Amino acid sequence: MARITPYRDGPLLVRGPFTLTDQDGNDIPVGRETIALCRCGKSRIRPFCDGTHQVVRFKAPSGLEQRGR
């Protein structure tokens, strides 16, 4: 089972067996069991994190997002 951990003001770290797919459902080969996914939207290697969040001083909202019911 995969575990996804959001890092404060940084990427989503995905650990464990998982399959990453693009918007058309095609598998994206990753070749490893741990990856960092971009949350700031500025990475040059999206969907993967390249550390740009530090340069742009990305700030992620804290806590769980409340959804309307």
PDB file of C-alpha atoms in Angstrom:
ATOM      1  CA  MET A   1       0.000   0.000   0.000  1.00  0.00           C
ATOM      2  CA  ALA A   2       1.292   3.450  -0.892  1.00  0.00           C
ATOM      3  CA  ARG A   3       1.666   6.189   1.709  1.00  0.00           C
ATOM      4  CA  ILE A   4       1.443   9.862   0.681  1.00  0.00           C
ATOM      5  CA  THR A   5       2.973  12.440   3.015  1.00  0.00           C
ATOM      6  CA  PRO A   6       2.700  16.194   2.390  1.00  0.00           C
ATOM      7  CA  TYR A   7       5.857  18.015   3.455  1.00  0.00           C
ATOM      8  CA  ARG A   8       5.377  21.456   4.956  1.00  0.00           C
ATOM      9  CA  ASP A   9       5.618  23.979   2.104  1.00  0.00           C
ATOM     10  CA  GLY A  10       7.110  21.250  -0.094  1.00  0.00           C
ATOM     11  CA  PRO A  11       6.247  18.211  -2.188  1.00  0.00           C
ATOM     12  CA  LEU A  12       4.013  15.222  -1.650  1.00  0.00           C
ATOM     13  CA  LEU A  13       6.238  12.251  -0.863  1.00  0.00           C
ATOM     14  CA  VAL A  14       4.812   8.973  -2.204  1.00  0.00           C
ATOM     15  CA  ARG A  15       6.254   5.776  -0.700  1.00  0.00           C
ATOM     16  CA  GLY A  16       5.436   2.150  -1.394  1.00  0.00           C
ATOM     17  CA  PRO A  17       4.128   0.249  -4.385  1.00  0.00           C
ATOM     18  CA  PHE A  18       2.065   2.538  -6.628  1.00  0.00           C
ATOM     19  CA  THR A  19       1.281   3.260 -10.267  1.00  0.00           C
ATOM     20  CA  LEU A  20       1.501   6.833 -11.551  1.00  0.00           C
ATOM     21  CA  THR A  21      -0.629   7.646 -14.597  1.00  0.00           C
ATOM     22  CA  ASP A  22      -1.060  10.687 -16.830  1.00  0.00           C
ATOM     23  CA  GLN A  23      -4.380  12.388 -17.581  1.00  0.00           C
ATOM     24  CA  ASP A  24      -5.065   9.896 -20.375  1.00  0.00           C
ATOM     25  CA  GLY A  25      -4.528   6.876 -18.121  1.00  0.00           C
ATOM     26  CA  ASN A  26      -1.091   5.988 -19.500  1.00  0.00           C
ATOM     27  CA  ASP A  27       1.438   4.707 -16.976  1.00  0.00           C
ATOM     28  CA  ILE A  28       4.352   7.035 -16.200  1.00  0.00           C
ATOM     29  CA  PRO A  29       7.427   4.883 -15.510  1.00  0.00           C
ATOM     30  CA  VAL A  30       9.169   5.984 -12.318  1.00  0.00           C
ATOM     31  CA  GLY A  31      11.574   3.109 -11.628  1.00  0.00           C
ATOM     32  CA  ARG A  32      11.493   3.533  -7.841  1.00  0.00           C
ATOM     33  CA  GLU A  33       9.202   3.083  -4.837  1.00  0.00           C
ATOM     34  CA  THR A  34       9.619   6.616  -3.426  1.00  0.00           C
ATOM     35  CA  ILE A  35       8.969   9.817  -5.383  1.00  0.00           C
ATOM     36  CA  ALA A  36       8.327  13.484  -4.605  1.00  0.00           C
ATOM     37  CA  LEU A  37       5.422  15.107  -6.462  1.00  0.00           C
ATOM     38  CA  CYS A  38       5.354  18.869  -7.060  1.00  0.00           C
ATOM     39  CA  ARG A  39       2.754  20.921  -5.180  1.00  0.00           C
ATOM     40  CA  CYS A  40       3.946  24.419  -6.078  1.00  0.00           C
ATOM     41  CA  GLY A  41       3.302  24.036  -9.821  1.00  0.00           C
ATOM     42  CA  LYS A  42       6.674  25.537 -10.777  1.00  0.00           C
ATOM     43  CA  SER A  43       8.841  22.411 -11.167  1.00  0.00           C
ATOM     44  CA  ARG A  44      10.560  21.967 -14.521  1.00  0.00           C
ATOM     45  CA  ILE A  45      10.120  18.194 -14.278  1.00  0.00           C
ATOM     46  CA  ARG A  46       6.419  18.035 -13.334  1.00  0.00           C
ATOM     47  CA  PRO A  47       4.762  16.031 -11.985  1.00  0.00           C
ATOM     48  CA  PHE A  48       7.970  15.466 -10.002  1.00  0.00           C
ATOM     49  CA  CYS A  49       9.488  17.939  -7.544  1.00  0.00           C
ATOM     50  CA  ASP A  50      12.799  19.602  -8.461  1.00  0.00           C
ATOM     51  CA  GLY A  51      13.110  21.784  -5.352  1.00  0.00           C
ATOM     52  CA  THR A  52      11.782  24.964  -6.999  1.00  0.00           C
ATOM     53  CA  HIS A  53       9.295  25.361  -4.118  1.00  0.00           C
ATOM     54  CA  GLN A  54      12.227  26.644  -2.032  1.00  0.00           C
ATOM     55  CA  VAL A  55      13.167  29.275  -4.630  1.00  0.00           C
ATOM     56  CA  VAL A  56       9.597  30.564  -5.049  1.00  0.00           C
ATOM     57  CA  ARG A  57       8.920  30.312  -1.290  1.00  0.00           C
ATOM     58  CA  PHE A  58       5.852  28.135  -1.789  1.00  0.00           C
ATOM     59  CA  LYS A  59       3.474  28.152   1.186  1.00  0.00           C
ATOM     60  CA  ALA A  60       0.965  25.331   1.453  1.00  0.00           C
ATOM     61  CA  PRO A  61      -2.236  25.741   3.440  1.00  0.00           C
ATOM     62  CA  SER A  62      -2.090  23.935   6.769  1.00  0.00           C
ATOM     63  CA  GLY A  63      -4.601  21.418   8.060  1.00  0.00           C
ATOM     64  CA  LEU A  64      -7.242  19.459   6.224  1.00  0.00           C
ATOM     65  CA  GLU A  65      -9.309  21.208   3.590  1.00  0.00           C
ATOM     66  CA  GLN A  66     -12.963  21.402   4.606  1.00  0.00           C
ATOM     67  CA  ARG A  67     -15.311  20.326   1.827  1.00  0.00           C
ATOM     68  CA  GLY A  68     -18.956  21.317   1.529  1.00  0.00           C
ATOM     69  CA  ARG A  69     -21.503  18.580   2.010  1.00  0.00           C
TER      70      ARG A  69
END
